PDB file of C-alpha atoms in Angstrom:
ATOM      1  CA  MET C   1     -18.987  -3.890  -5.713  1.00 43.00           C
ATOM      2  CA  ASN C   2     -19.309  -3.605  -9.601  1.00 42.00           C
ATOM      3  CA  ALA C   3     -22.115  -3.277 -11.937  1.00 44.00           C
ATOM      4  CA  THR C   4     -22.576  -7.123 -11.774  1.00 42.00           C
ATOM      5  CA  GLY C   5     -23.253  -7.001  -8.137  1.00 42.00           C
ATOM      6  CA  THR C   6     -19.889  -8.850  -7.357  1.00 43.00           C
ATOM      7  CA  ASP C   7     -16.846  -7.492  -5.688  1.00 46.00           C
ATOM      8  CA  GLY C   8     -14.734  -7.744  -8.826  1.00 47.00           C
ATOM      9  CA  LEU C   9     -12.270 -10.704  -8.650  1.00 52.00           C
ATOM     10  CA  ALA C  10     -14.589 -13.046  -6.612  1.00 51.00           C
ATOM     11  CA  GLY C  11     -16.941 -13.765  -9.170  1.00 51.00           C
ATOM     12  CA  GLY C  12     -16.618 -15.577 -12.391  1.00 54.00           C
ATOM     13  CA  PRO C  13     -14.211 -14.690 -15.388  1.00 53.00           C
ATOM     14  CA  GLY C  14     -16.730 -12.222 -16.884  1.00 59.00           C
ATOM     15  CA  ASP C  15     -17.554 -10.233 -13.825  1.00 68.00           C
ATOM     16  CA  VAL C  16     -14.543  -8.165 -14.048  1.00 70.00           C
ATOM     17  CA  SER C  17     -14.501  -5.220 -16.476  1.00 81.00           C
ATOM     18  CA  THR C  18     -11.232  -4.160 -18.375  1.00 82.00           C
ATOM     19  CA  GLU C  19     -11.594  -0.773 -16.381  1.00 82.00           C
ATOM     20  CA  ASP C  20     -11.823  -2.707 -12.886  1.00 83.00           C
ATOM     21  CA  THR C  21      -8.686  -4.987 -13.996  1.00 86.00           C
ATOM     22  CA  GLU C  22      -6.700  -1.868 -15.094  1.00 87.00           C
ATOM     23  CA  ALA C  23      -7.444  -0.059 -11.862  1.00 83.00           C
ATOM     24  CA  ILE C  24      -6.513  -3.099  -9.758  1.00 82.00           C
ATOM     25  CA  ALA C  25      -3.405  -3.644 -11.611  1.00 86.00           C
ATOM     26  CA  SER C  26      -2.237   0.005 -11.206  1.00 87.00           C
ATOM     27  CA  VAL C  27      -2.760  -0.128  -7.573  1.00 84.00           C
ATOM     28  CA  PHE C  28      -0.719  -3.628  -7.441  1.00 86.00           C
ATOM     29  CA  ALA C  29       1.965  -1.867  -9.482  1.00 90.00           C
ATOM     30  CA  VAL C  30       2.073   1.045  -6.795  1.00 89.00           C
ATOM     31  CA  LEU C  31       2.420  -1.757  -4.172  1.00 87.00           C
ATOM     32  CA  ALA C  32       5.129  -3.613  -6.019  1.00 88.00           C
ATOM     33  CA  SER C  33       7.842  -1.402  -4.401  1.00 91.00           C
ATOM     34  CA  PRO C  34       9.230  -2.738  -0.954  1.00 91.00           C
ATOM     35  CA  VAL C  35       9.865   0.838   0.104  1.00 94.00           C
ATOM     36  CA  ARG C  36       6.092   1.888  -0.534  1.00 93.00           C
ATOM     37  CA  LEU C  37       5.062  -1.018   1.222  1.00 90.00           C
ATOM     38  CA  ARG C  38       7.338  -0.342   4.252  1.00 92.00           C
ATOM     39  CA  ILE C  39       6.029   3.476   4.133  1.00 94.00           C
ATOM     40  CA  LEU C  40       2.327   2.027   4.275  1.00 92.00           C
ATOM     41  CA  ARG C  41       3.221  -0.333   7.239  1.00 89.00           C
ATOM     42  CA  VAL C  42       4.435   2.610   9.265  1.00 93.00           C
ATOM     43  CA  LEU C  43       1.572   4.920   8.317  1.00 93.00           C
ATOM     44  CA  THR C  44      -0.989   2.118   9.340  1.00 88.00           C
ATOM     45  CA  GLN C  45       0.544   2.523  12.751  1.00 89.00           C
ATOM     46  CA  GLY C  46      -0.478   6.301  12.739  1.00 92.00           C
ATOM     47  CA  PRO C  47       0.243   9.588  10.728  1.00 95.00           C
ATOM     48  CA  SER C  48       3.886  10.547  10.227  1.00 96.00           C
ATOM     49  CA  ASP C  49       5.820  13.315   8.777  1.00 96.00           C
ATOM     50  CA  VAL C  50       8.717  12.522   6.306  1.00 96.00           C
ATOM     51  CA  THR C  51      11.471  12.862   8.960  1.00 95.00           C
ATOM     52  CA  ARG C  52       9.954  10.071  11.023  1.00 96.00           C
ATOM     53  CA  LEU C  53       9.303   7.971   8.063  1.00 97.00           C
ATOM     54  CA  VAL C  54      12.770   8.280   6.843  1.00 97.00           C
ATOM     55  CA  GLU C  55      13.935   7.095  10.266  1.00 96.00           C
ATOM     56  CA  GLN C  56      11.387   4.112  10.167  1.00 95.00           C
ATOM     57  CA  VAL C  57      11.988   3.359   6.432  1.00 95.00           C
ATOM     58  CA  GLY C  58      15.382   4.380   5.674  1.00 94.00           C
ATOM     59  CA  GLY C  59      16.596   6.221   2.555  1.00 92.00           C
ATOM     60  CA  ALA C  60      16.848   9.684   1.562  1.00 96.00           C
ATOM     61  CA  ALA C  61      13.985  12.219   2.422  1.00 95.00           C
ATOM     62  CA  SER C  62      13.687  13.051  -1.302  1.00 96.00           C
ATOM     63  CA  THR C  63      13.278   9.587  -2.278  1.00 96.00           C
ATOM     64  CA  VAL C  64      10.652   8.870   0.570  1.00 97.00           C
ATOM     65  CA  SER C  65       8.907  12.006  -0.616  1.00 96.00           C
ATOM     66  CA  GLN C  66       8.726  10.732  -4.123  1.00 97.00           C
ATOM     67  CA  HIS C  67       7.245   7.456  -2.829  1.00 97.00           C
ATOM     68  CA  LEU C  68       4.617   9.335  -0.948  1.00 97.00           C
ATOM     69  CA  LEU C  69       3.620  11.153  -3.881  1.00 96.00           C
ATOM     70  CA  THR C  70       3.007   7.953  -5.697  1.00 95.00           C
ATOM     71  CA  LEU C  71       0.923   6.607  -2.943  1.00 94.00           C
ATOM     72  CA  ARG C  72      -1.064   9.773  -2.821  1.00 93.00           C
ATOM     73  CA  ARG C  73      -1.662   9.852  -6.469  1.00 91.00           C
ATOM     74  CA  ALA C  74      -2.845   6.132  -6.077  1.00 88.00           C
ATOM     75  CA  GLY C  75      -5.365   7.313  -3.199  1.00 88.00           C
ATOM     76  CA  LEU C  76      -3.554   5.089  -0.402  1.00 90.00           C
ATOM     77  CA  VAL C  77      -2.048   8.014   1.315  1.00 94.00           C
ATOM     78  CA  GLY C  78      -3.393  11.487   2.369  1.00 95.00           C
ATOM     79  CA  VAL C  79      -1.485  14.555   3.635  1.00 96.00           C
ATOM     80  CA  ARG C  80      -2.344  17.457   5.920  1.00 96.00           C
ATOM     81  CA  ARG C  81      -0.758  20.146   7.052  1.00 95.00           C
ATOM     82  CA  ASP C  82       0.455  20.533  10.846  1.00 93.00           C
ATOM     83  CA  GLY C  83       2.147  23.868  11.276  1.00 94.00           C
ATOM     84  CA  ARG C  84       5.097  23.715   9.168  1.00 92.00           C
ATOM     85  CA  ARG C  85       5.082  19.966   8.561  1.00 93.00           C
ATOM     86  CA  GLN C  86       3.202  17.863   6.220  1.00 95.00           C
ATOM     87  CA  VAL C  87       1.871  14.744   7.922  1.00 97.00           C
ATOM     88  CA  TYR C  88       0.711  11.599   6.114  1.00 97.00           C
ATOM     89  CA  PHE C  89      -1.629   8.964   6.764  1.00 96.00           C
ATOM     90  CA  THR C  90      -3.353   6.045   5.111  1.00 91.00           C
ATOM     91  CA  GLU C  91      -6.452   6.873   3.312  1.00 81.00           C
ATOM     92  CA  GLU C  92      -7.459   2.990   3.376  1.00 79.00           C
ATOM     93  CA  PRO C  93      -6.007   1.459   6.399  1.00 81.00           C
ATOM     94  CA  ARG C  94      -8.217  -1.584   6.379  1.00 84.00           C
ATOM     95  CA  ALA C  95      -7.440  -1.928   2.501  1.00 81.00           C
ATOM     96  CA  VAL C  96      -3.836  -1.880   3.170  1.00 80.00           C
ATOM     97  CA  ALA C  97      -4.139  -4.454   6.058  1.00 81.00           C
ATOM     98  CA  ASP C  98      -6.267  -6.736   3.926  1.00 83.00           C
ATOM     99  CA  VAL C  99      -3.529  -6.632   1.174  1.00 81.00           C
ATOM    100  CA  ARG C 100      -0.677  -7.241   3.593  1.00 78.00           C
ATOM    101  CA  GLN C 101      -2.579 -10.230   5.267  1.00 84.00           C
ATOM    102  CA  ALA C 102      -3.258 -11.579   1.592  1.00 83.00           C
ATOM    103  CA  ALA C 103       0.221 -11.124   0.627  1.00 81.00           C
ATOM    104  CA  GLU C 104       1.486 -12.916   3.712  1.00 84.00           C
ATOM    105  CA  ARG C 105      -0.938 -15.868   3.309  1.00 89.00           C
ATOM    106  CA  LEU C 106       0.291 -16.285  -0.172  1.00 86.00           C
ATOM    107  CA  ALA C 107       3.916 -16.304   0.691  1.00 86.00           C
ATOM    108  CA  ALA C 108       3.276 -18.732   3.342  1.00 90.00           C
ATOM    109  CA  ARG C 109       1.606 -21.058   0.881  1.00 89.00           C
ATOM    110  CA  ARG C 110       4.521 -20.310  -1.626  1.00 82.00           C
ATOM    111  CA  GLY C 111       7.081 -21.251   1.153  1.00 78.00           C
ATOM    112  CA  ALA C 112       5.227 -24.427   2.223  1.00 80.00           C
ATOM    113  CA  ALA C 113       5.044 -25.375  -1.472  1.00 77.00           C
ATOM    114  CA  ASP C 114       8.816 -24.443  -1.877  1.00 75.00           C
ATOM    115  CA  GLN C 115       9.714 -26.750   1.152  1.00 73.00           C
ATOM    116  CA  GLY C 116       7.426 -29.721  -0.036  1.00 72.00           C
ATOM    117  CA  ALA C 117       9.322 -29.521  -3.438  1.00 70.00           C
ATOM    118  CA  ALA C 118      12.701 -29.371  -1.798  1.00 68.00           C
ATOM    119  CA  GLY C 119      11.915 -32.546   0.233  1.00 66.00           C
ATOM    120  CA  SER C 120      10.749 -34.718  -2.755  1.00 58.00           C
TER     121      SER C 120
END
């Protein structure tokens, strides 16, 4: 909740501060990458090292590592050492699931609207 007692976007137009909107926009900018979304989807199923992520997501290990760094800086992914391996996990699995569900609902609504427009 923010200082106005609301949860940000749910309130009226004056309820979201400039800082809030910038923070929200920066998180969505991080989530704008399909590769990062695939990484998060794998990590919501459980912790993983880079080798397994590369197998699941595809691409080069160095590219996946760069995406993981971006996700870590955004606070969406954490890391712990397990012997010689670095194991990554989601810091906010519920938030990731909520964002995914919201995106799926919006995509379904857009798809239905596109179908309706095509049938006109």
